[in-house]
Tab-separated table of C-alpha atoms in Angstrom:
chain	number	residue	atom	x	y	z
R	1	MET	CA	-5.813	200.345	59.941
R	2	THR	CA	-2.358	199.365	59.390
R	3	SER	CA	0.217	201.509	61.307
R	4	PRO	CA	3.065	202.901	59.200
R	5	SER	CA	6.442	201.405	60.165
R	6	TYR	CA	9.908	202.905	60.233
R	7	ASP	CA	13.308	201.893	61.560
R	8	VAL	CA	13.412	205.107	63.619
R	9	ALA	CA	10.750	207.471	64.847
R	10	ILE	CA	11.844	210.812	66.205
R	11	ILE	CA	9.715	212.870	68.451
R	12	GLY	CA	10.401	216.608	68.005
R	13	GLY	CA	11.323	218.672	64.951
R	14	GLY	CA	13.790	220.911	66.547
R	15	ILE	CA	17.405	221.262	65.594
R	16	VAL	CA	18.309	218.156	67.633
R	17	GLY	CA	15.511	215.915	66.184
R	18	ALA	CA	16.197	217.165	62.701
R	19	ALA	CA	19.840	216.467	63.017
R	20	CYS	CA	19.157	212.918	64.445
R	21	ALA	CA	16.777	212.482	61.368
R	22	ALA	CA	19.493	213.569	58.927
R	23	GLU	CA	22.149	211.257	60.542
R	24	CYS	CA	19.697	208.219	60.619
R	25	ALA	CA	18.560	208.732	57.001
R	26	ASP	CA	22.140	209.051	55.950
R	27	ALA	CA	22.833	205.697	57.537
R	28	GLY	CA	20.217	204.149	55.310
R	29	LEU	CA	17.372	203.785	57.912
R	30	SER	CA	13.837	204.642	57.309
R	31	VAL	CA	12.896	207.612	59.416
R	32	ALA	CA	9.672	209.445	60.700
R	33	VAL	CA	9.812	212.672	62.343
R	34	ILE	CA	6.725	213.654	64.603
R	35	GLU	CA	6.394	217.287	65.379
R	36	ALA	CA	3.375	218.668	67.385
R	37	VAL	CA	3.476	222.346	66.361
R	38	MET	CA	6.160	223.582	63.842
R	39	ILE	CA	9.652	222.761	62.781
R	40	GLY	CA	12.260	224.647	64.981
R	41	GLY	CA	9.432	226.260	66.890
R	42	GLY	CA	10.262	225.094	70.465
R	43	ALA	CA	13.563	225.236	72.261
R	44	THR	CA	15.219	225.743	68.897
R	45	ALA	CA	13.439	229.167	68.653
R	46	ALA	CA	14.173	229.976	72.230
R	47	GLY	CA	17.958	229.777	71.855
R	48	MET	CA	20.446	232.404	70.485
R	49	GLY	CA	22.109	230.052	68.055
R	50	HIS	CA	25.469	230.666	69.673
R	51	VAL	CA	27.958	228.023	68.629
R	52	VAL	CA	30.222	228.379	71.618
R	53	VAL	CA	32.893	226.418	73.288
R	54	MET	CA	32.125	225.744	77.118
R	55	ASP	CA	34.465	224.563	79.708
R	56	ASP	CA	32.452	223.658	82.738
R	57	SER	CA	33.632	220.066	82.558
R	58	GLU	CA	35.773	217.957	80.245
R	59	ALA	CA	32.655	216.391	78.918
R	60	GLN	CA	30.916	219.631	78.159
R	61	PHE	CA	34.033	220.973	76.509
R	62	ALA	CA	34.467	217.816	74.326
R	63	LEU	CA	30.840	218.135	73.004
R	64	THR	CA	30.845	221.873	72.453
R	65	ARG	CA	34.296	221.841	70.779
R	66	TYR	CA	33.232	219.026	68.519
R	67	SER	CA	30.119	220.899	67.570
R	68	GLN	CA	32.081	224.084	66.814
R	69	ILE	CA	34.308	222.104	64.569
R	70	LEU	CA	31.457	220.592	62.628
R	71	TRP	CA	29.640	223.816	62.241
R	72	ASN	CA	32.740	225.739	61.076
R	73	ALA	CA	33.476	222.868	58.504
R	74	LEU	CA	29.856	223.353	57.258
R	75	ALA	CA	30.149	227.136	56.939
R	76	PRO	CA	31.343	227.425	53.273
R	77	GLU	CA	28.252	225.679	52.085
R	78	LEU	CA	25.678	227.110	54.354
R	79	PRO	CA	22.852	229.233	52.552
R	80	ARG	CA	22.826	232.977	53.353
R	81	LYS	CA	19.360	232.552	54.880
R	82	LEU	CA	20.869	230.580	57.806
R	83	GLU	CA	22.656	233.894	58.869
R	84	TYR	CA	25.867	232.145	59.692
R	85	GLU	CA	28.364	234.606	61.124
R	86	ALA	CA	31.817	233.787	62.446
R	87	SER	CA	31.709	236.642	65.000
R	88	GLY	CA	33.757	235.127	67.832
R	89	THR	CA	32.925	235.473	71.503
R	90	ILE	CA	34.275	237.818	74.124
R	91	TRP	CA	33.750	237.021	77.712
R	92	VAL	CA	33.682	240.300	79.447
R	93	ALA	CA	35.365	240.812	82.882
R	94	ALA	CA	33.985	243.562	84.942
R	95	ASN	CA	36.448	243.398	87.789
R	96	ASP	CA	39.858	241.851	88.824
R	97	ASP	CA	38.080	238.584	90.278
R	98	GLU	CA	36.540	237.991	86.776
R	99	MET	CA	39.805	238.845	85.120
R	100	SER	CA	41.200	235.822	87.031
R	101	GLU	CA	38.550	233.661	85.527
R	102	VAL	CA	39.445	235.016	81.985
R	103	ARG	CA	43.123	233.925	82.618
R	104	ARG	CA	41.869	230.484	83.896
R	105	LYS	CA	39.735	230.038	80.794
R	106	GLU	CA	42.443	231.146	78.411
R	107	LYS	CA	44.859	228.679	79.955
R	108	PHE	CA	42.265	225.865	79.656
R	109	TYR	CA	41.563	226.705	75.986
R	110	ARG	CA	45.048	226.894	74.934
R	111	ALA	CA	45.873	223.629	76.642
R	112	HIS	CA	43.021	222.130	74.559
R	113	ALA	CA	44.081	223.760	71.192
R	114	VAL	CA	41.403	226.357	71.169
R	115	PRO	CA	42.518	229.779	69.910
R	116	ALA	CA	41.887	232.433	72.653
R	117	ALA	CA	43.425	235.805	73.541
R	118	VAL	CA	43.320	237.811	76.790
R	119	LEU	CA	42.189	241.544	76.238
R	120	ASP	CA	43.070	244.183	78.709
R	121	ALA	CA	40.692	247.241	79.192
R	122	ARG	CA	42.198	249.166	76.278
R	123	ALA	CA	41.915	246.108	73.888
R	124	LEU	CA	38.418	245.397	74.970
R	125	ALA	CA	37.350	249.037	74.340
R	126	GLU	CA	38.889	248.908	70.818
R	127	ALA	CA	37.229	245.568	70.002
R	128	GLU	CA	33.781	246.799	71.267
R	129	PRO	CA	33.548	250.602	71.439
R	130	ASN	CA	29.916	250.538	72.652
R	131	LEU	CA	30.853	248.730	75.836
R	132	ARG	CA	30.951	251.134	78.942
R	133	PRO	CA	34.259	252.467	80.208
R	134	GLY	CA	35.742	250.956	83.227
R	135	LEU	CA	35.459	247.282	82.411
R	136	THR	CA	38.583	245.281	83.283
R	137	GLY	CA	39.156	243.129	80.145
R	138	GLY	CA	37.927	240.036	78.497
R	139	LEU	CA	38.781	236.746	76.686
R	140	LEU	CA	38.319	236.692	72.971
R	141	VAL	CA	37.492	233.236	71.500
R	142	PRO	CA	37.629	233.818	67.721
R	143	CYS	CA	36.343	230.495	66.443
R	144	ASP	CA	32.904	230.771	67.982
R	145	SER	CA	30.047	231.629	65.629
R	146	VAL	CA	26.357	232.292	65.332
R	147	ILE	CA	23.464	230.842	63.325
R	148	TYR	CA	19.750	231.095	63.012
R	149	PRO	CA	18.585	227.771	64.601
R	150	PRO	CA	15.082	227.344	63.256
R	151	ARG	CA	16.141	227.733	59.645
R	152	ALA	CA	19.164	225.461	60.254
R	153	ALA	CA	16.846	222.772	61.556
R	154	MET	CA	14.868	222.853	58.365
R	155	ALA	CA	17.305	223.860	55.594
R	156	ILE	CA	20.262	221.849	56.685
R	157	PHE	CA	19.016	218.692	58.575
R	158	LEU	CA	15.329	218.061	57.860
R	159	ASN	CA	15.549	218.714	54.138
R	160	ARG	CA	18.500	216.447	54.025
R	161	ALA	CA	16.656	213.669	55.807
R	162	ARG	CA	13.606	214.177	53.474
R	163	ALA	CA	15.877	213.900	50.483
R	164	ARG	CA	16.716	210.473	51.671
R	165	GLY	CA	13.097	209.407	52.246
R	166	ALA	CA	12.377	210.563	55.790
R	167	GLN	CA	8.665	211.290	56.488
R	168	VAL	CA	7.522	214.283	58.572
R	169	TYR	CA	4.307	214.178	60.432
R	170	LEU	CA	3.511	217.798	61.309
R	171	GLY	CA	0.818	218.848	63.793
R	172	ARG	CA	0.657	215.475	65.365
R	173	PHE	CA	0.769	215.003	69.138
R	174	VAL	CA	2.462	212.025	70.710
R	175	THR	CA	0.655	210.888	73.719
R	176	GLY	CA	2.534	207.712	74.623
R	177	LEU	CA	5.286	205.168	73.817
R	178	PRO	CA	3.696	201.809	73.887
R	179	GLY	CA	6.955	199.913	73.353
R	180	ASP	CA	6.762	199.163	69.571
R	181	GLY	CA	6.654	202.968	68.488
R	182	VAL	CA	4.441	205.928	69.367
R	183	ARG	CA	0.800	206.478	70.039
R	184	LEU	CA	-0.718	209.744	68.736
R	185	ARG	CA	-3.479	211.896	70.143
R	186	ASP	CA	-5.980	210.439	67.550
R	187	GLU	CA	-5.111	206.901	68.949
R	188	SER	CA	-3.345	206.029	65.737
R	189	ARG	CA	0.105	204.605	65.940
R	190	ILE	CA	3.475	204.788	64.337
R	191	THR	CA	5.556	201.764	64.756
R	192	ALA	CA	9.283	201.863	64.961
R	193	GLY	CA	12.230	199.655	66.070
R	194	ILE	CA	13.940	202.671	67.737
R	195	VAL	CA	12.153	205.747	69.224
R	196	VAL	CA	14.159	208.909	69.764
R	197	ASN	CA	12.742	211.337	72.400
R	198	ALA	CA	13.954	214.714	71.196
R	199	ALA	CA	11.042	216.693	72.677
R	200	GLY	CA	13.362	218.899	74.799
R	201	SER	CA	11.831	220.232	78.066
R	202	TRP	CA	8.532	218.171	77.358
R	203	SER	CA	10.563	214.933	77.125
R	204	PRO	CA	9.709	213.790	80.619
R	205	ALA	CA	6.019	213.707	79.805
R	206	LEU	CA	6.876	210.886	77.282
R	207	THR	CA	9.594	209.321	79.354
R	208	PRO	CA	8.875	209.783	83.027
R	209	GLY	CA	11.656	209.918	85.490
R	210	LEU	CA	14.084	211.950	83.193
R	211	SER	CA	16.126	214.508	85.120
R	212	VAL	CA	15.023	217.469	82.796
R	213	GLN	CA	13.741	220.628	83.980
R	214	LYS	CA	11.757	223.230	81.953
R	215	ARG	CA	13.710	226.567	81.888
R	216	LYS	CA	11.960	229.670	80.473
R	217	GLY	CA	14.091	232.422	78.772
R	218	HIS	CA	13.356	235.774	77.272
R	219	LEU	CA	14.917	237.173	74.139
R	220	VAL	CA	14.707	240.626	72.483
R	221	ILE	CA	15.504	241.579	68.808
R	222	THR	CA	16.367	245.040	67.711
R	223	ASP	CA	16.015	246.927	64.460
R	224	ARG	CA	19.096	247.035	62.254
R	225	TYR	CA	22.194	248.730	63.468
R	226	PRO	CA	25.090	247.631	61.525
R	227	ASN	CA	28.625	247.894	63.204
R	228	PHE	CA	26.976	248.700	66.563
R	229	LEU	CA	28.348	245.261	67.866
R	230	ARG	CA	31.101	242.970	66.407
R	231	HIS	CA	31.314	240.102	68.657
R	232	GLN	CA	28.917	237.921	70.826
R	233	LEU	CA	29.514	239.374	74.307
R	234	ILE	CA	28.727	237.529	77.543
R	235	GLU	CA	29.509	238.703	80.963
R	236	LEU	CA	31.579	236.356	83.152
R	237	GLY	CA	28.700	236.473	85.751
R	238	TYR	CA	26.608	234.569	83.110
R	239	LEU	CA	28.439	231.337	84.102
R	240	LYS	CA	27.245	231.654	87.755
R	241	SER	CA	23.674	232.591	86.961
R	242	ALA	CA	23.384	229.919	84.219
R	243	HIS	CA	24.517	227.225	86.674
R	244	ALA	CA	21.566	227.857	89.154
R	245	LEU	CA	18.914	225.148	88.595
R	246	THR	CA	16.238	226.656	90.954
R	247	ALA	CA	16.789	230.447	91.205
R	248	ASP	CA	15.550	232.840	88.574
R	249	SER	CA	18.339	235.078	87.130
R	250	VAL	CA	19.406	237.345	84.238
R	251	ALA	CA	22.712	238.151	82.774
R	252	PHE	CA	24.287	240.214	80.006
R	253	ASN	CA	24.485	238.270	76.719
R	254	ILE	CA	24.210	240.035	73.291
R	255	GLN	CA	24.731	238.854	69.735
R	256	PRO	CA	25.214	240.511	66.516
R	257	ARG	CA	23.202	239.010	63.627
R	258	LYS	CA	24.178	238.996	59.970
R	259	THR	CA	21.126	241.231	59.366
R	260	GLY	CA	22.608	244.081	61.400
R	261	GLN	CA	20.175	243.355	64.274
R	262	LEU	CA	21.083	242.614	67.790
R	263	LEU	CA	19.777	239.599	69.721
R	264	ILE	CA	19.750	240.521	73.431
R	265	GLY	CA	19.460	237.927	76.304
R	266	SER	CA	19.378	236.250	78.694
R	267	SER	CA	17.096	235.195	81.534
R	268	ARG	CA	16.174	231.926	83.264
R	269	GLN	CA	13.080	231.125	85.058
R	270	TYR	CA	12.078	227.770	86.764
R	271	GLY	CA	8.798	226.501	87.702
R	272	VAL	CA	6.865	228.588	85.104
R	273	GLU	CA	4.382	227.130	82.689
R	274	THR	CA	3.097	230.112	80.881
R	275	SER	CA	4.846	231.371	77.752
R	276	THR	CA	3.821	234.974	77.962
R	277	VAL	CA	6.460	237.723	78.239
R	278	ASP	CA	7.132	238.556	81.907
R	279	ALA	CA	7.479	242.210	82.025
R	280	PRO	CA	9.513	242.439	85.268
R	281	VAL	CA	11.948	239.796	84.114
R	282	LEU	CA	12.281	241.356	80.674
R	283	LYS	CA	12.969	244.836	82.454
R	284	GLN	CA	15.562	243.293	84.690
R	285	MET	CA	17.260	241.585	81.733
R	286	LEU	CA	17.348	244.816	79.662
R	287	GLN	CA	18.566	246.910	82.553
R	288	ARG	CA	21.489	244.316	82.948
R	289	ALA	CA	22.360	244.908	79.343
R	290	LEU	CA	22.389	248.631	79.757
R	291	GLN	CA	24.808	248.271	82.509
R	292	TYR	CA	27.309	246.956	79.965
R	293	MET	CA	26.178	248.767	76.881
R	294	PRO	CA	24.466	252.139	77.806
R	295	GLY	CA	24.036	252.965	74.048
R	296	LEU	CA	21.424	250.240	73.710
R	297	LYS	CA	18.951	252.774	75.331
R	298	GLY	CA	18.837	254.727	72.108
R	299	LEU	CA	17.956	251.573	69.910
R	300	SER	CA	14.581	250.265	68.898
R	301	ALA	CA	13.355	246.812	69.836
R	302	LEU	CA	11.180	245.073	67.322
R	303	ARG	CA	10.017	242.028	69.196
R	304	ALA	CA	10.442	240.157	72.598
R	305	TRP	CA	9.438	236.553	73.013
R	306	THR	CA	10.027	233.544	75.341
R	307	GLY	CA	10.638	229.976	75.137
R	308	PHE	CA	11.396	226.841	77.124
R	309	ARG	CA	14.770	225.088	77.117
R	310	ALA	CA	15.722	221.736	78.748
R	311	ALA	CA	18.075	221.980	81.746
R	312	THR	CA	19.785	218.960	83.404
R	313	PRO	CA	21.600	218.931	86.811
R	314	ASP	CA	25.031	218.443	85.319
R	315	LYS	CA	24.307	220.785	82.332
R	316	LEU	CA	25.009	217.931	79.862
R	317	PRO	CA	22.467	216.473	77.388
R	318	LEU	CA	21.046	213.040	77.879
R	319	ILE	CA	22.376	211.049	74.984
R	320	GLY	CA	22.102	207.249	74.387
R	321	PRO	CA	19.881	204.295	74.837
R	322	LEU	CA	17.555	204.183	77.716
R	323	SER	CA	18.058	201.327	80.153
R	324	PRO	CA	14.788	199.201	80.542
R	325	ARG	CA	15.365	199.172	84.317
R	326	SER	CA	16.059	202.926	84.926
R	327	THR	CA	14.751	206.064	83.204
R	328	ALA	CA	17.777	207.960	84.385
R	329	ASN	CA	20.503	205.704	83.015
R	330	PHE	CA	21.832	207.210	79.812
R	331	ILE	CA	25.260	206.483	78.245
R	332	TRP	CA	27.399	208.002	75.475
R	333	ARG	CA	27.461	205.864	72.241
R	334	ARG	CA	30.413	206.318	69.844
R	335	ASP	CA	32.476	204.130	67.604
R	336	THR	CA	35.595	206.285	68.019
R	337	LYS	CA	37.592	207.396	70.899
R	338	ASP	CA	38.471	210.909	70.036
R	339	TRP	CA	36.015	213.860	69.580
R	340	GLY	CA	37.680	215.082	66.436
R	341	SER	CA	36.505	212.201	64.171
R	342	PRO	CA	33.003	211.911	62.836
R	343	LEU	CA	30.055	210.782	64.914
R	344	ARG	CA	28.330	207.669	63.308
R	345	LEU	CA	24.976	206.093	64.448
R	346	ALA	CA	24.784	202.398	64.929
R	347	PRO	CA	21.467	200.876	63.786
R	348	ARG	CA	20.285	199.788	67.094
R	349	SER	CA	21.235	202.847	69.201
R	350	CYS	CA	19.542	206.287	69.530
R	351	LEU	CA	20.714	209.793	70.315
C-alpha cells in the first residue's frame, strides 16, 4: 500500500496542533493532523482557557503577551460559541507580603506597556463583592480574557486548515517516528518531510528524552449564576504552587464564563496516571476557593473532571526543530526580532 505523503504531519489535535496546522496550511504546505481520540480533548480540555500575561521571565512574558495581542485582535470575528470574554484578571493579595508582589507586578507590566492597576482593599471589594472581607488588595490586568479552548481548536484553527486542504486522521494512534513520517498502530504509515510533535504530556512517548512531565489537574463547572463573578480571580499564592514541579498543590483560581457559569480551579498532581477525579484533592481545591469566596458554598456544581497538561522545568514550551544529536535541544525560530510582529513559519522548521 502506498503511504499518503504530506509536507507536514502534526501529531495531536489540541489547540497547539490545530494552530500549527492552520499556520502551515496558510503557508501553502500540505498538512496531515493525526489525533488519537478527539479534537481538543486532551490538555486543551484540561485548561481554563485563560489568555493571561505572565511575568515569571522575560521569555514567558514575551510569549504570553504576544498571544494576548493575537487573541484580542481576533476577538471581533470570533463566533459566539467560542465564549470569548474580555473579563480581565485580578491577582488577589491576602496580606501585605502579597501586596508587595502586586506592586512589583504592576511596575513590571507598566514598564512593558501592559495596562495594570493596583486595587486597595476597598477597590477590590467593589470590583468583586463576593470576595471575603479582609483581603488586602489586588492587581487588575484588564486586557486578559477567557475563551473555550476545545471549540477554539476546532472552529478557528482546524477548520481554517481544512479549508486550505489539510487532512485530519481521527482515532488514529501514532506508535513511532521512523524518520520519514509517522507509524500508526495498525502498522500503516504517513510520510512527511516535517513531523510536529504536539502531543502535550504524551510527547515524550514519541520523542524520548523530552523534559516534559505529566501534570494532572481538576476543574469544576457550576450552574449559571450571572453577575456572581466579574473577573478571572487568581490568588497570588498560585504562582508559588504552580512553580512546584514535584509537590501536589491547590490554589484559588476562578473564571466567569460567558454562559454565566463559573469555572473553578486549580490543582496540580505529579506522578499520577489515572484520569479519575481524586476526591481528597477536589475537596482541598474547593475548600481553598471557599476561603476566598464563601458564597460559593451555596452554588450548584454541574460537573468535575480532570486532565493532563504538559509541564517543563522552566515553565516554557518546547518550540523549534529537534537537534539530531540531542532530544533536549530546542530553539526558537522566528523571522522577526520583536514579539509584536506576526509569526511566520519557514517551510523547513517546526513548532
